[in-house]
Coordinates of C-alpha atoms in Angstrom, one line a residue:
M19 CA -43.3 -4.7 -22.1
T20 CA -40.9 -2.2 -23.6
E21 CA -39.2 -0.7 -21.2
A22 CA -36.7 -1.7 -18.2
I23 CA -34.7 -0.2 -15.2
L24 CA -31.2 -1.6 -14.6
L25 CA -29.7 -1.0 -11.3
V26 CA -26.0 -0.4 -11.7
G27 CA -24.9 2.3 -8.8
G28 CA -23.7 -0.2 -6.5
K29 CA -19.5 0.1 -5.4
G30 CA -19.0 -3.6 -5.7
T31 CA -16.7 -3.4 -2.5
R32 CA -17.0 -7.2 -2.3
L33 CA -15.3 -7.4 -5.7
R34 CA -12.5 -5.2 -5.0
P35 CA -9.9 -4.8 -6.3
L36 CA -11.6 -5.5 -9.5
T37 CA -13.8 -2.5 -9.0
V38 CA -11.4 -0.1 -8.2
N39 CA -11.3 1.5 -11.2
T40 CA -14.3 0.0 -12.9
P41 CA -17.9 -0.1 -11.7
K42 CA -19.2 -3.8 -11.2
P43 CA -21.3 -4.0 -14.3
M44 CA -18.5 -2.7 -16.1
V45 CA -15.9 -5.5 -15.5
P46 CA -15.3 -7.8 -18.7
A47 CA -17.2 -11.1 -18.2
A48 CA -16.4 -13.7 -21.3
G49 CA -14.9 -10.7 -23.2
V50 CA -17.6 -7.9 -22.6
P51 CA -18.4 -5.8 -19.8
F52 CA -20.9 -7.8 -18.1
L53 CA -23.8 -5.1 -18.5
T54 CA -23.6 -6.0 -22.4
H55 CA -24.9 -9.5 -21.1
Q56 CA -27.9 -8.2 -19.6
L57 CA -28.7 -5.6 -22.1
A58 CA -28.5 -8.0 -24.6
R59 CA -30.9 -10.7 -22.8
A60 CA -33.4 -7.7 -22.4
R61 CA -33.4 -6.7 -25.8
A62 CA -34.0 -10.4 -26.9
A63 CA -36.8 -10.5 -24.9
G64 CA -38.4 -7.5 -26.5
V65 CA -37.4 -4.8 -24.4
E66 CA -36.8 -1.4 -26.3
H67 CA -35.9 1.3 -23.7
I68 CA -33.9 1.0 -20.8
V69 CA -33.1 3.5 -18.0
L70 CA -29.6 2.7 -16.2
A71 CA -29.7 3.9 -12.8
T72 CA -26.0 4.8 -12.2
S73 CA -24.2 6.3 -9.1
Y74 CA -20.3 4.7 -8.8
L75 CA -18.0 6.0 -11.6
A76 CA -21.3 6.9 -13.3
E77 CA -19.4 8.8 -15.8
V78 CA -18.0 5.4 -17.8
F79 CA -21.1 4.0 -19.0
E80 CA -22.5 6.6 -21.2
P81 CA -18.9 6.5 -23.4
Y82 CA -19.3 2.9 -23.8
F83 CA -22.9 2.3 -24.5
G84 CA -24.0 5.6 -26.0
D85 CA -27.7 5.5 -27.0
G86 CA -27.8 2.1 -27.2
S87 CA -28.3 1.7 -31.1
A88 CA -25.7 -0.5 -31.3
L89 CA -27.6 -2.9 -29.5
G90 CA -31.0 -2.2 -30.9
L91 CA -32.2 -0.2 -27.7
H92 CA -32.8 3.3 -26.5
I93 CA -30.5 4.0 -23.3
E94 CA -31.1 6.8 -20.9
Y95 CA -28.7 7.4 -17.9
V96 CA -29.9 8.7 -14.5
T97 CA -27.1 9.6 -12.0
E98 CA -27.9 9.5 -8.2
E99 CA -25.9 12.3 -6.3
E100 CA -26.0 10.2 -3.1
P101 CA -26.6 6.7 -3.0
L102 CA -30.5 5.7 -2.7
G103 CA -30.9 2.0 -2.4
T104 CA -32.6 -0.4 -4.6
G105 CA -35.8 1.2 -4.2
G106 CA -34.7 4.9 -4.2
A107 CA -33.1 4.2 -7.3
I108 CA -36.2 3.0 -9.1
R109 CA -38.2 5.8 -7.6
N110 CA -35.2 8.2 -8.9
V111 CA -35.6 7.0 -12.5
A112 CA -39.1 7.4 -12.8
A113 CA -39.9 10.3 -14.9
R114 CA -37.8 8.8 -17.9
L115 CA -40.3 6.2 -18.3
H116 CA -42.9 6.3 -20.8
S117 CA -45.3 3.2 -19.6
G118 CA -48.8 4.1 -18.9
P119 CA -50.1 3.6 -14.9
D120 CA -50.9 -0.3 -15.9
E121 CA -48.4 -1.3 -18.0
P122 CA -45.3 -3.4 -16.9
V123 CA -41.8 -2.3 -16.2
L124 CA -38.9 -4.9 -16.1
I125 CA -36.4 -4.1 -13.3
F126 CA -33.1 -6.0 -12.8
N127 CA -30.1 -5.8 -10.4
G128 CA -26.6 -5.3 -12.0
D129 CA -24.9 -7.9 -10.7
I130 CA -26.9 -11.2 -11.4
L131 CA -26.0 -13.7 -14.2
T132 CA -29.3 -15.8 -14.9
G133 CA -30.9 -17.8 -17.6
L134 CA -34.5 -16.2 -16.4
D135 CA -37.2 -16.7 -19.2
I136 CA -37.8 -12.9 -19.3
R137 CA -40.8 -13.3 -21.3
A138 CA -42.3 -15.8 -18.7
L139 CA -41.9 -13.5 -15.9
V140 CA -43.9 -10.6 -17.8
A141 CA -46.9 -13.3 -19.0
T142 CA -47.1 -14.2 -15.4
H143 CA -47.6 -10.7 -14.1
E144 CA -50.1 -10.2 -16.7
T145 CA -52.3 -13.2 -16.3
T146 CA -52.1 -12.9 -12.5
G147 CA -52.8 -9.4 -12.2
A148 CA -50.1 -8.9 -9.6
D149 CA -48.7 -5.3 -8.6
V150 CA -45.2 -6.6 -8.7
S151 CA -44.2 -10.0 -9.6
L152 CA -40.7 -11.2 -8.8
H153 CA -38.4 -14.2 -10.0
L154 CA -37.7 -16.5 -7.6
T155 CA -34.9 -19.2 -7.6
R156 CA -34.0 -22.0 -5.1
V157 CA -30.9 -22.5 -3.3
E158 CA -29.6 -24.6 -1.0
D159 CA -28.4 -22.6 1.6
P160 CA -30.3 -19.4 1.9
R161 CA -29.3 -17.5 4.9
A162 CA -27.2 -15.0 2.7
Y163 CA -30.4 -14.1 0.6
G164 CA -34.0 -12.9 1.4
L165 CA -36.3 -15.6 1.6
V166 CA -39.6 -15.3 -0.3
P167 CA -42.3 -17.9 0.8
T168 CA -45.5 -18.2 -1.4
D169 CA -48.6 -20.2 -1.3
G170 CA -50.4 -22.7 -3.6
A171 CA -50.9 -20.1 -6.4
G172 CA -47.6 -18.3 -6.0
R173 CA -48.6 -15.3 -4.4
V174 CA -46.0 -13.8 -1.8
T175 CA -46.9 -14.4 1.8
A176 CA -43.6 -12.5 3.4
F177 CA -40.1 -11.2 3.3
L178 CA -37.7 -12.8 5.3
E179 CA -34.2 -11.1 5.0
K180 CA -31.5 -13.3 5.6
P181 CA -32.5 -15.4 8.2
Q182 CA -30.0 -17.5 10.6
T183 CA -31.9 -19.7 12.7
P184 CA -33.4 -23.1 11.7
E185 CA -36.8 -22.0 12.5
E186 CA -36.4 -18.8 10.3
I187 CA -35.6 -20.7 7.4
V188 CA -39.3 -21.7 6.0
T189 CA -38.4 -22.0 2.3
D190 CA -35.5 -22.1 0.0
Q191 CA -37.2 -19.5 -2.4
I192 CA -35.1 -16.6 -2.6
N193 CA -35.3 -13.3 -4.2
A194 CA -33.4 -13.5 -7.3
G195 CA -33.1 -9.8 -8.4
A196 CA -35.4 -9.3 -11.1
Y197 CA -38.7 -7.7 -11.2
V198 CA -41.8 -6.3 -13.1
F199 CA -43.5 -3.6 -11.7
R200 CA -46.9 -2.3 -12.6
R201 CA -46.2 1.3 -13.7
S202 CA -48.0 3.2 -10.9
V203 CA -46.5 1.0 -8.2
I204 CA -43.1 2.9 -8.6
D205 CA -44.7 6.2 -8.1
T206 CA -45.8 4.8 -4.5
I207 CA -42.0 4.5 -3.3
P208 CA -40.8 8.0 -1.6
E209 CA -39.1 10.0 -3.7
G210 CA -35.6 11.6 -2.6
R211 CA -34.3 9.5 0.5
P212 CA -32.6 6.0 0.5
V213 CA -35.0 2.8 0.1
S214 CA -34.9 -0.6 0.2
V215 CA -37.1 -2.4 -2.0
E216 CA -36.3 -5.7 -0.2
R217 CA -36.6 -4.2 3.2
E218 CA -39.1 -1.6 2.9
T219 CA -41.0 -1.5 -0.4
F220 CA -41.9 -5.1 -0.9
P221 CA -42.9 -5.8 2.7
D222 CA -45.2 -2.3 3.0
L223 CA -46.8 -3.4 -0.4
L224 CA -47.4 -6.7 0.9
A225 CA -48.9 -5.2 4.7
T226 CA -51.2 -2.8 2.6
G227 CA -52.7 -5.9 0.6
A228 CA -50.8 -5.5 -2.6
H229 CA -50.8 -8.4 -4.9
L230 CA -47.1 -9.7 -5.3
Q231 CA -46.7 -12.8 -7.5
G232 CA -43.8 -14.9 -7.1
M233 CA -42.4 -17.0 -10.4
V234 CA -39.9 -19.9 -9.5
D235 CA -37.3 -20.1 -12.2
S236 CA -34.4 -22.4 -11.5
T237 CA -32.5 -22.2 -14.4
Y238 CA -28.9 -20.9 -14.3
W239 CA -28.4 -18.2 -11.5
L240 CA -25.7 -16.7 -10.3
D241 CA -24.7 -13.9 -7.6
L242 CA -21.6 -11.9 -9.1
G243 CA -20.9 -10.2 -6.0
T244 CA -17.7 -12.1 -5.1
P245 CA -14.2 -12.6 -7.4
Q246 CA -14.5 -16.4 -7.3
A247 CA -18.2 -15.9 -8.4
F248 CA -17.4 -13.1 -11.4
V249 CA -14.7 -15.3 -12.5
R250 CA -16.9 -18.8 -12.4
G251 CA -19.9 -16.5 -14.1
S252 CA -17.5 -15.5 -16.9
A253 CA -16.3 -19.1 -17.4
D254 CA -19.8 -20.2 -17.6
L255 CA -20.8 -17.9 -20.4
V256 CA -17.9 -18.8 -22.6
L257 CA -18.7 -22.6 -21.9
G258 CA -22.2 -21.8 -22.7
R259 CA -23.7 -23.0 -19.4
A260 CA -25.0 -19.8 -18.9
P261 CA -27.1 -17.9 -22.1
S262 CA -25.9 -14.8 -23.5
P263 CA -26.3 -13.3 -27.0
A264 CA -23.4 -11.3 -26.3
V265 CA -20.7 -13.6 -26.1
P266 CA -18.0 -12.3 -28.9
G267 CA -17.2 -15.8 -30.3
R268 CA -18.6 -19.3 -30.3
C269 CA -18.9 -20.8 -26.9
G270 CA -16.1 -23.4 -26.0
D271 CA -13.1 -23.8 -23.7
R272 CA -11.7 -20.8 -24.3
L273 CA -12.2 -17.2 -25.7
V274 CA -9.3 -15.3 -27.1
L275 CA -10.3 -11.9 -28.5
P276 CA -8.9 -10.8 -31.4
T277 CA -5.5 -8.9 -30.8
A278 CA -4.4 -11.3 -27.8
R279 CA -1.6 -13.2 -28.7
V280 CA -1.2 -16.8 -27.3
A281 CA 1.8 -19.1 -27.6
P282 CA 1.3 -22.4 -29.7
D283 CA 2.1 -24.6 -26.6
A284 CA 0.0 -22.7 -23.8
K285 CA -2.9 -24.2 -22.8
L286 CA -6.3 -22.6 -22.1
T287 CA -9.1 -24.7 -20.7
G288 CA -12.4 -24.6 -18.6
G289 CA -13.6 -21.1 -20.1
T290 CA -10.5 -19.2 -20.2
V291 CA -11.0 -15.5 -21.5
V292 CA -7.7 -13.8 -22.7
G293 CA -8.6 -10.0 -23.5
D294 CA -7.4 -7.4 -25.9
G295 CA -3.8 -6.8 -26.2
A296 CA -3.0 -9.8 -23.6
H297 CA 0.1 -12.0 -24.1
I298 CA 0.3 -15.8 -22.8
G299 CA 3.8 -17.0 -22.7
E300 CA 4.8 -20.6 -23.9
G301 CA 3.8 -23.5 -21.7
A302 CA 1.1 -21.4 -19.7
R303 CA -1.6 -23.3 -18.2
I304 CA -4.8 -21.7 -17.6
T305 CA -8.2 -22.9 -16.8
G306 CA -11.4 -21.3 -15.8
S307 CA -9.6 -17.8 -15.5
T308 CA -10.1 -14.5 -16.8
I309 CA -6.6 -12.6 -18.1
L310 CA -8.1 -8.8 -19.0
S311 CA -6.8 -6.3 -21.9
G312 CA -3.0 -5.9 -21.8
A313 CA -2.1 -8.3 -19.3
V314 CA 1.1 -10.4 -19.6
V315 CA 1.4 -13.8 -18.5
E316 CA 5.0 -15.2 -18.7
P317 CA 6.0 -18.7 -19.8
G318 CA 5.4 -21.6 -17.7
A319 CA 2.7 -19.8 -15.4
V320 CA -0.1 -21.7 -14.1
I321 CA -3.6 -19.8 -13.4
T322 CA -7.0 -21.4 -12.1
D323 CA -10.1 -19.8 -11.3
S324 CA -8.4 -16.6 -11.3
L325 CA -8.8 -13.1 -12.5
V326 CA -5.7 -11.3 -13.9
G327 CA -6.4 -7.3 -13.8
A328 CA -5.9 -5.2 -17.0
R329 CA -2.3 -4.6 -18.0
A330 CA -1.1 -6.8 -14.8
H331 CA 2.1 -9.1 -15.3
I332 CA 2.5 -12.4 -13.8
G333 CA 5.7 -13.6 -13.7
E334 CA 7.4 -17.0 -15.2
R335 CA 6.5 -20.3 -13.3
T336 CA 4.1 -18.3 -10.8
V337 CA 1.0 -20.3 -9.7
L338 CA -2.5 -18.5 -9.1
S339 CA -5.1 -20.6 -7.7
G340 CA -8.3 -18.8 -7.0
T341 CA -6.9 -15.6 -6.8
V342 CA -7.6 -12.0 -7.8
I343 CA -4.4 -9.9 -9.6
G344 CA -5.6 -6.2 -9.7
D345 CA -5.0 -3.4 -12.7
G346 CA -1.4 -3.0 -13.6
A347 CA -0.1 -5.3 -10.4
V348 CA 3.1 -7.1 -11.1
V349 CA 3.7 -10.6 -9.5
G350 CA 7.1 -11.6 -10.0
P351 CA 8.2 -15.2 -11.3
D352 CA 8.2 -18.2 -8.5
N353 CA 5.4 -17.0 -6.4
E354 CA 2.6 -18.8 -5.6
L355 CA -0.9 -17.5 -4.4
R356 CA -3.8 -19.7 -3.4
E357 CA -7.2 -19.1 -2.6
G358 CA -8.4 -15.9 -1.6
V359 CA -5.8 -13.7 -2.2
R360 CA -6.2 -10.2 -3.6
V361 CA -3.5 -8.3 -5.2
W362 CA -4.2 -4.6 -5.1
C363 CA -4.2 -2.5 -8.2
E364 CA -0.2 -1.7 -9.1
A365 CA 1.1 -3.6 -6.5
K366 CA 4.6 -5.2 -6.8
I367 CA 5.3 -8.8 -5.4
P368 CA 9.3 -9.7 -5.8
A369 CA 10.1 -12.8 -7.1
G370 CA 9.7 -15.6 -5.1
A371 CA 8.6 -13.7 -2.2
L372 CA 5.0 -15.6 -1.4
R373 CA 4.8 -19.3 -1.4
F374 CA 2.5 -22.0 0.4
S375 CA 5.0 -24.8 -0.2
S376 CA 8.5 -25.1 -0.7
D377 CA 10.6 -23.7 -3.2
Q378 CA 11.9 -27.2 -4.0

């Protein structure tokens, strides 16, 4: 296998305001755009040619990655004029593939952080003679995902999208968002209209007797669809819990990019990332958080499990916990923002305006 399709066209609405100015795969995780980690892992597994299926803010990908040579890849870009869904996006880029009809093509979603053994998935695909092979993982609560039960040989028997009742939850195996397609199968996807690979392509293939193989790999797996998950994923990359050859530095408690400035007595722990040009003031305490490029954290601020957007400004003694601060936003001194708060890009919160506890 030398080819892959990477689906990076989604709007990332669950991640807003992080995705107001930046498409989800380009939001920095562990110091580089998240997409960099996926590309590097694909290259390490032997992939040489990748087609990016883009749509939302498509114009930002090529200026950053170019032809892919810096990563040892050949990257091409195909932009959807109208959103086509996962299956439609795969079909839309098919003309750029070079593989023969029976050769494997790797396909993966642009918002999954995983330790999947890509070579093992391809090997499973080839040894079983499958038409499509799916990476499956096990989760405690599968209601938000698509269930994929398999028989004793790992062959897929059904697709159950987001079950809600106990009777519908027949397995803890879910579709983990990485596939290997036989090249000829891609050409059977309808062209020029929206198609969901999960709701249409896979069930239709199953109904016509195609061989769909599941491979359970329960190493690290995280859907980065929410701000809380994205922050956690970035921290896990820095801590070394999630594998990636693209982390720009040694794994450890913190990652400070070269042009950032951090006061000597500031405390950075839990996989915290400080981006280029950011400034962390005296006595600040930052745990498990991402501070993007050009942001300023004033002295005495306490930030936990949060993301501070590019060029944002956090005032003295302000406390952030489980929050997202949009690009260019200003949070004045002595504010206290707790779990779930999202401050929009360029918003301004005056000093002491928001609190969850007394000011004494």
